[in-house]
């Protein structure tokens, strides 16, 4: 029987039960490999209940540096009898299945093209520990120990991680080290070597290992946010929690000990966005973090902020829908909902970060854009980026950077006789001047309303006044095109007939897929969209290719719809490639989907005049 043989290039997947403490142990293994200088990309695929249901944890190991899901499993560690059949099916031919052999295997549910590695984990654990909780937790550490022997992972790296985690808790440290070596000794004495291994490299460099929600929270701190209002919802709750941790360190007045921030857990999503809007109206930088169902509930107030022109930032960590949908699964499911949130003619600015670095960068940028444009701005992350640790560039911040507060009329300008109309477009860019409350005792005041008004904020239902405001808002949206991040082009090695458009968390898998397609002689120019409204470069890119694949992680092809609606492209030129099962998209899926469609198009995938 063939064996998968690989050094520093394989996928290991753990099948466990939610609430068993397995995720911490599995991440421990991933971090130890990272400490050996080999890039890893872990993903926790967990259910929405507290405990008892199946959960999976996938670790991609590759010194090539790919951080997206590859697809396929080289080694499955199955600790959950409920999912045995599914777990066995997932292993690639020649791969390995590590299991608890305390009970006999179900003989009718095996495969003859994979290698089974049995270890009596339950027996070993029960012999070593009497307490039921200890048995549950240390069983995980014992199999980590066994795997470290099989894969050649340095146990000293794991022990260092224990020492960091249990600093000052020597008893817990000692127990974990004992469990680790219990697993290592059994594997060394009883298990045969396998053909997957980890060897030390220096491929991590200065990159950091962080999740997107933490990165977004830190971006809000550096971006000047002083108010956070939120209502708990998976998978975004860790954004305000991280913001609070950082604010407690960085936003305390050293002289008085006073807090320079406010965090409010509101009674519901509508209240939370209302608080953000109130703070933004008052001149504070404010944000909320939520997910799709929260956006639905916030829509009325989002419309108020759009029409009354009040800065607000919403960090939307997307999950599967509709309705409650899949709370702990990832999708890019809210693109249209956020682009047009609220009733009436509304358009909102969207930012699409690819990784934790861009979560940091774009969260800070969103606070600038919200004030510059006087409007809600959405940071469109998702569960895959938000809740999983990822290698990325170190965060960078220029201490000389000044916040862009936009057009704010000062007391001096009012005293000098400036013509202040709250909704008056004086520069032709659609953005009016505003004043902060208390700017002047008699000048610069206005009435904030969600109803129609004229340029001076006076109530009006006159058609001409309404038309003026709507056309001005459209000019402002056009102005936003010059302020939001430009798309990023990945040009193929040879001139290409076909293009591909993608965004957000699809990026890491897409980069690997482009390399795999090139190996097949299929050359694709790829454009990563980073923001809405769409710049002219996007329409130009589409027009310059015979066909353009639009890759998305949703069922409806929402970005494709937005491109047709807003960029004026020919729908016939766009080919949707959709992944929507709730798991992060894989490089194998992208490669296969594009290769199949290129074959069916019956044209050469690159120009004839390429240079060899």
Coordinates of C-alpha atoms in Angstrom, one line a residue, residues 111-449:
X111 CA -10.5 1.3 4.2
X112 CA -7.7 -0.7 2.8
X113 CA -5.9 2.3 1.2
X114 CA -5.1 4.2 4.4
X115 CA -2.9 3.4 7.4
X116 CA -4.5 2.9 10.9
X117 CA -2.5 3.8 14.0
X118 CA -4.1 2.6 17.2
X119 CA -3.3 3.7 20.7
X120 CA -5.3 2.8 23.8
X121 CA -5.7 6.3 25.0
X122 CA -8.7 5.8 27.2
X123 CA -6.9 2.9 29.0
X124 CA -3.7 4.8 29.4
X125 CA -5.6 7.9 30.7
X126 CA -7.8 5.9 33.1
X127 CA -4.8 4.1 34.6
X128 CA -2.9 7.4 35.1
X129 CA -5.8 9.6 36.4
X130 CA -8.7 9.2 38.8
X131 CA -10.5 12.5 38.4
X132 CA -13.0 12.5 35.5
X133 CA -12.1 16.0 34.3
X134 CA -8.4 15.3 34.4
X135 CA -9.0 12.2 32.3
X136 CA -10.8 14.2 29.7
X137 CA -8.2 17.0 29.6
X138 CA -5.0 15.0 29.8
X139 CA -6.2 12.5 27.2
X140 CA -5.7 15.4 24.7
X141 CA -2.2 16.1 26.0
X142 CA -1.3 12.4 25.8
X143 CA -2.2 12.2 22.1
X144 CA -0.3 15.4 21.5
X145 CA 2.7 13.7 23.1
X146 CA 2.3 10.6 20.9
X147 CA 1.9 12.8 17.7
X148 CA 5.0 14.8 18.7
X149 CA 7.0 11.5 18.6
X150 CA 5.5 10.3 15.3
X151 CA 6.0 13.6 13.5
X152 CA 9.3 14.5 15.0
X153 CA 8.1 17.6 16.9
X154 CA 10.6 18.9 19.5
X155 CA 9.0 18.3 22.9
X156 CA 11.0 21.1 24.4
X157 CA 9.0 23.5 22.3
X158 CA 5.8 22.1 23.8
X159 CA 7.2 22.3 27.3
X160 CA 8.1 26.0 26.7
X161 CA 4.6 26.7 25.7
X162 CA 3.4 24.9 28.9
X163 CA 5.7 27.1 30.9
X164 CA 4.3 30.2 29.4
X165 CA 0.7 29.1 29.8
X166 CA 1.1 28.0 33.4
X167 CA 3.5 30.5 34.7
X168 CA 3.1 30.6 38.5
X169 CA 0.9 27.4 38.4
X170 CA 3.7 24.8 38.9
X171 CA 1.3 22.0 39.7
X172 CA -0.6 22.3 36.4
X173 CA 2.7 22.7 34.6
X174 CA 4.0 19.5 36.1
X175 CA 0.9 17.5 35.3
X176 CA 0.8 18.7 31.6
X177 CA 4.5 17.8 31.1
X178 CA 3.9 14.3 32.7
X179 CA 0.9 13.7 30.3
X180 CA 3.0 14.8 27.3
X181 CA 5.8 12.4 28.1
X182 CA 3.3 9.6 28.9
X183 CA 2.1 9.9 25.3
X184 CA 5.7 10.2 23.9
X185 CA 6.9 7.1 25.7
X186 CA 4.0 5.0 24.5
X187 CA 4.5 6.0 20.9
X188 CA 8.3 5.5 21.1
X189 CA 7.9 1.9 22.5
X190 CA 4.8 0.7 20.6
X191 CA 4.0 2.7 17.4
X192 CA 5.7 2.3 14.1
X193 CA 7.3 5.3 12.3
X194 CA 5.3 7.1 9.7
X195 CA 6.3 9.0 6.6
X196 CA 5.1 12.5 7.7
X197 CA 7.6 14.6 9.6
X198 CA 8.4 18.1 10.8
X199 CA 12.0 19.4 10.5
X200 CA 13.3 22.7 11.7
X201 CA 13.4 25.5 9.3
X202 CA 13.6 29.3 9.4
X203 CA 10.5 30.2 7.3
X204 CA 8.5 32.2 9.7
X205 CA 10.7 35.3 9.8
X206 CA 9.3 38.3 11.7
X207 CA 5.7 37.5 11.1
X208 CA 3.3 37.4 14.0
X209 CA 0.6 34.8 14.9
X210 CA -2.7 36.5 15.8
X211 CA -6.5 36.3 15.1
X212 CA -8.4 38.8 13.1
X213 CA -10.8 39.9 15.9
X214 CA -7.9 40.8 18.2
X215 CA -6.2 42.6 15.3
X216 CA -9.4 44.6 14.5
X217 CA -9.7 45.6 18.2
X218 CA -6.2 46.8 18.3
X219 CA -6.7 48.7 15.0
X220 CA -9.7 50.5 16.7
X221 CA -7.5 51.5 19.6
X222 CA -4.7 52.9 17.4
X223 CA -7.4 54.4 15.1
X224 CA -8.6 56.6 17.9
X225 CA -11.9 54.9 18.9
X226 CA -13.0 55.9 22.3
X227 CA -16.5 54.4 22.4
X228 CA -17.4 50.8 21.8
X229 CA -21.1 49.6 22.1
X230 CA -22.0 46.0 21.4
X231 CA -24.3 43.2 22.0
X232 CA -22.8 39.6 22.2
X233 CA -23.1 37.6 19.0
X234 CA -20.9 34.8 17.5
X235 CA -18.3 35.2 16.0
X236 CA -17.7 38.9 16.8
X237 CA -17.8 39.1 20.6
X238 CA -14.1 38.8 21.0
X239 CA -13.6 42.1 19.2
X240 CA -15.0 44.3 22.0
X241 CA -13.5 42.0 24.6
X242 CA -10.1 42.5 23.1
X243 CA -10.7 46.2 22.7
X244 CA -11.4 46.4 26.4
X245 CA -8.2 44.6 27.3
X246 CA -6.1 46.9 25.1
X247 CA -8.0 50.0 26.3
X248 CA -7.3 49.1 29.9
X249 CA -3.6 49.1 29.1
X250 CA -3.4 52.0 26.6
X251 CA -6.3 54.3 27.4
X252 CA -5.8 55.1 31.1
X253 CA -4.8 58.7 32.0
X254 CA -1.4 58.3 33.8
X255 CA -2.0 61.4 35.9
X256 CA -5.5 60.7 37.1
X257 CA -6.1 57.1 36.5
X258 CA -9.3 58.0 34.6
X259 CA -10.5 56.0 31.6
X260 CA -10.3 57.6 28.2
X261 CA -12.7 55.1 26.7
X262 CA -16.3 53.9 27.2
X263 CA -17.5 50.3 26.5
X264 CA -21.2 49.6 26.7
X265 CA -22.8 46.2 26.4
X266 CA -26.2 47.3 25.2
X267 CA -29.6 45.5 25.6
X268 CA -29.7 44.6 21.9
X269 CA -28.1 45.3 18.5
X270 CA -30.3 48.2 17.7
X271 CA -29.4 49.9 21.0
X272 CA -25.7 49.3 20.4
X273 CA -25.6 51.0 17.0
X274 CA -27.7 53.8 18.4
X275 CA -25.1 54.4 21.0
X276 CA -22.4 54.4 18.4
X277 CA -24.3 56.9 16.3
X278 CA -24.9 59.2 19.3
X279 CA -21.2 59.1 20.1
X280 CA -20.2 59.8 16.5
X281 CA -22.7 62.7 16.4
X282 CA -21.0 64.1 19.5
X283 CA -17.5 64.0 17.9
X284 CA -16.2 60.7 19.4
X285 CA -14.8 57.9 17.3
X286 CA -17.1 54.9 17.9
X287 CA -17.6 51.4 16.6
X288 CA -19.6 48.3 17.1
X289 CA -18.9 44.6 16.3
X290 CA -21.5 42.2 15.1
X291 CA -22.5 39.6 12.5
X292 CA -25.2 39.2 9.9
X293 CA -28.3 38.9 12.3
X294 CA -27.0 42.0 14.1
X295 CA -26.8 43.9 10.8
X296 CA -30.4 43.0 10.1
X297 CA -31.5 44.4 13.5
X298 CA -29.4 47.5 13.2
X299 CA -30.7 48.5 9.7
X300 CA -33.1 51.2 10.8
X301 CA -30.4 53.1 12.7
X302 CA -27.8 52.5 9.9
X303 CA -30.2 54.3 7.6
X304 CA -30.4 57.2 10.1
X305 CA -26.6 57.5 10.2
X306 CA -26.5 57.4 6.4
X307 CA -29.2 60.1 5.8
X308 CA -28.2 62.3 8.8
X309 CA -24.6 61.8 7.8
X310 CA -23.1 60.7 11.1
X311 CA -19.8 58.7 11.3
X312 CA -20.1 55.1 12.5
X313 CA -17.9 52.0 12.1
X314 CA -19.3 48.5 12.0
X315 CA -17.0 45.5 12.2
X316 CA -19.0 42.7 10.7
X317 CA -17.5 39.2 11.4
X318 CA -19.6 37.3 8.9
X319 CA -21.1 33.9 9.4
X320 CA -23.5 31.6 7.7
X321 CA -27.1 32.7 7.2
X322 CA -30.0 33.3 6.6
X323 CA -31.7 33.9 10.0
X324 CA -29.6 32.2 12.7
X325 CA -28.0 30.1 10.0
X326 CA -24.7 28.6 11.0
X327 CA -23.4 30.7 13.9
X328 CA -20.0 29.1 14.1
X329 CA -19.4 28.6 10.4
X330 CA -17.8 31.1 8.0
X331 CA -19.2 32.7 4.9
X332 CA -19.0 36.0 2.9
X333 CA -22.8 36.2 3.3
X334 CA -23.5 39.9 4.1
X335 CA -22.0 41.8 1.1
X336 CA -25.4 42.9 -0.3
X337 CA -27.0 43.3 3.1
X338 CA -24.3 45.8 4.2
X339 CA -23.8 47.5 0.8
X340 CA -27.5 48.5 0.8
X341 CA -28.3 48.3 4.6
X342 CA -31.6 50.0 5.5
X343 CA -34.6 50.9 3.3
X344 CA -34.6 53.5 0.6
X345 CA -31.7 54.4 -1.6
X346 CA -28.6 53.8 0.5
X347 CA -25.1 52.8 -0.4
X348 CA -22.4 52.1 2.2
X349 CA -18.6 51.9 2.2
X350 CA -17.3 48.4 2.6
X351 CA -13.7 47.3 3.4
X352 CA -12.6 43.7 2.8
X353 CA -9.6 42.7 4.8
X354 CA -7.7 39.5 3.8
X355 CA -5.9 38.7 7.0
X356 CA -5.3 40.0 10.6
X357 CA -2.8 42.6 9.3
X358 CA -5.5 44.1 7.1
X359 CA -8.1 43.8 10.0
X360 CA -5.8 46.0 12.0
X361 CA -5.1 48.4 9.1
X362 CA -8.6 48.7 7.8
X363 CA -10.3 49.0 11.2
X364 CA -8.1 52.1 11.9
X365 CA -8.7 53.3 8.3
X366 CA -12.5 52.8 8.7
X367 CA -12.5 55.3 11.6
X368 CA -10.8 57.9 9.3
X369 CA -13.2 57.2 6.4
X370 CA -16.3 57.4 8.6
X371 CA -15.4 60.9 9.7
X372 CA -14.1 62.0 6.4
X373 CA -17.2 60.9 4.6
X374 CA -19.6 61.4 7.6
X375 CA -21.2 58.0 7.0
X376 CA -21.3 54.4 8.3
X377 CA -18.3 52.3 7.2
X378 CA -18.3 48.5 7.3
X379 CA -15.2 46.3 7.9
X380 CA -16.2 43.0 6.3
X381 CA -14.2 40.3 8.0
X382 CA -15.5 36.8 8.7
X383 CA -15.2 33.9 11.1
X384 CA -12.3 32.3 9.3
X385 CA -10.2 35.5 9.6
X386 CA -11.7 36.6 12.9
X387 CA -11.5 33.6 15.2
X388 CA -8.5 31.7 13.8
X389 CA -4.8 32.4 14.5
X390 CA -3.0 33.4 11.3
X391 CA 0.6 34.3 10.4
X392 CA 0.8 37.9 9.1
X393 CA 3.0 40.9 8.8
X394 CA 3.8 42.7 12.0
X395 CA 1.4 45.6 12.6
X396 CA 2.8 49.0 11.8
X397 CA 1.8 52.4 13.0
X398 CA 3.3 55.8 12.3
X399 CA 3.2 57.8 15.6
X400 CA 3.2 61.0 13.6
X401 CA 0.0 60.0 11.8
X402 CA -2.9 62.4 12.3
X403 CA -6.5 61.3 12.4
X404 CA -8.6 62.6 9.5
X405 CA -11.6 64.3 11.2
X406 CA -13.0 65.4 7.9
X407 CA -14.8 68.7 7.3
X408 CA -15.4 70.3 10.8
X409 CA -16.4 73.9 11.0
X410 CA -14.5 75.7 13.7
X411 CA -15.6 78.5 16.0
X412 CA -13.1 80.8 14.3
X413 CA -14.6 80.0 10.9
X414 CA -18.1 80.7 12.2
X415 CA -17.0 84.0 13.7
X416 CA -15.4 84.9 10.4
X417 CA -18.8 84.7 8.8
X418 CA -18.5 81.3 7.0
X419 CA -21.7 80.2 5.4
X420 CA -22.6 77.1 7.4
X421 CA -25.2 74.8 6.0
X422 CA -25.1 71.4 7.6
X423 CA -25.9 69.7 4.3
X424 CA -24.5 72.3 2.0
X425 CA -22.0 71.1 -0.6
X426 CA -19.4 73.9 -0.9
X427 CA -16.6 71.9 -2.6
X428 CA -18.4 69.7 -5.1
X429 CA -17.3 66.5 -3.5
X430 CA -20.7 65.9 -1.8
X431 CA -19.3 66.2 1.7
X432 CA -20.8 69.0 3.8
X433 CA -19.3 70.7 6.9
X434 CA -20.4 69.7 10.3
X435 CA -19.9 71.2 13.8
X436 CA -19.3 69.5 17.1
X437 CA -21.9 70.2 19.8
X438 CA -20.8 73.2 21.8
X439 CA -18.5 74.6 19.1
X440 CA -20.1 78.1 19.4
X441 CA -22.7 79.6 21.7
X442 CA -24.9 81.0 18.9
X443 CA -23.7 79.8 15.6
X444 CA -23.3 76.5 13.9
X445 CA -26.2 74.7 15.5
X446 CA -28.5 72.5 13.4
X447 CA -31.3 70.0 13.9
X448 CA -30.3 66.4 13.2
X449 CA -33.2 64.4 11.7

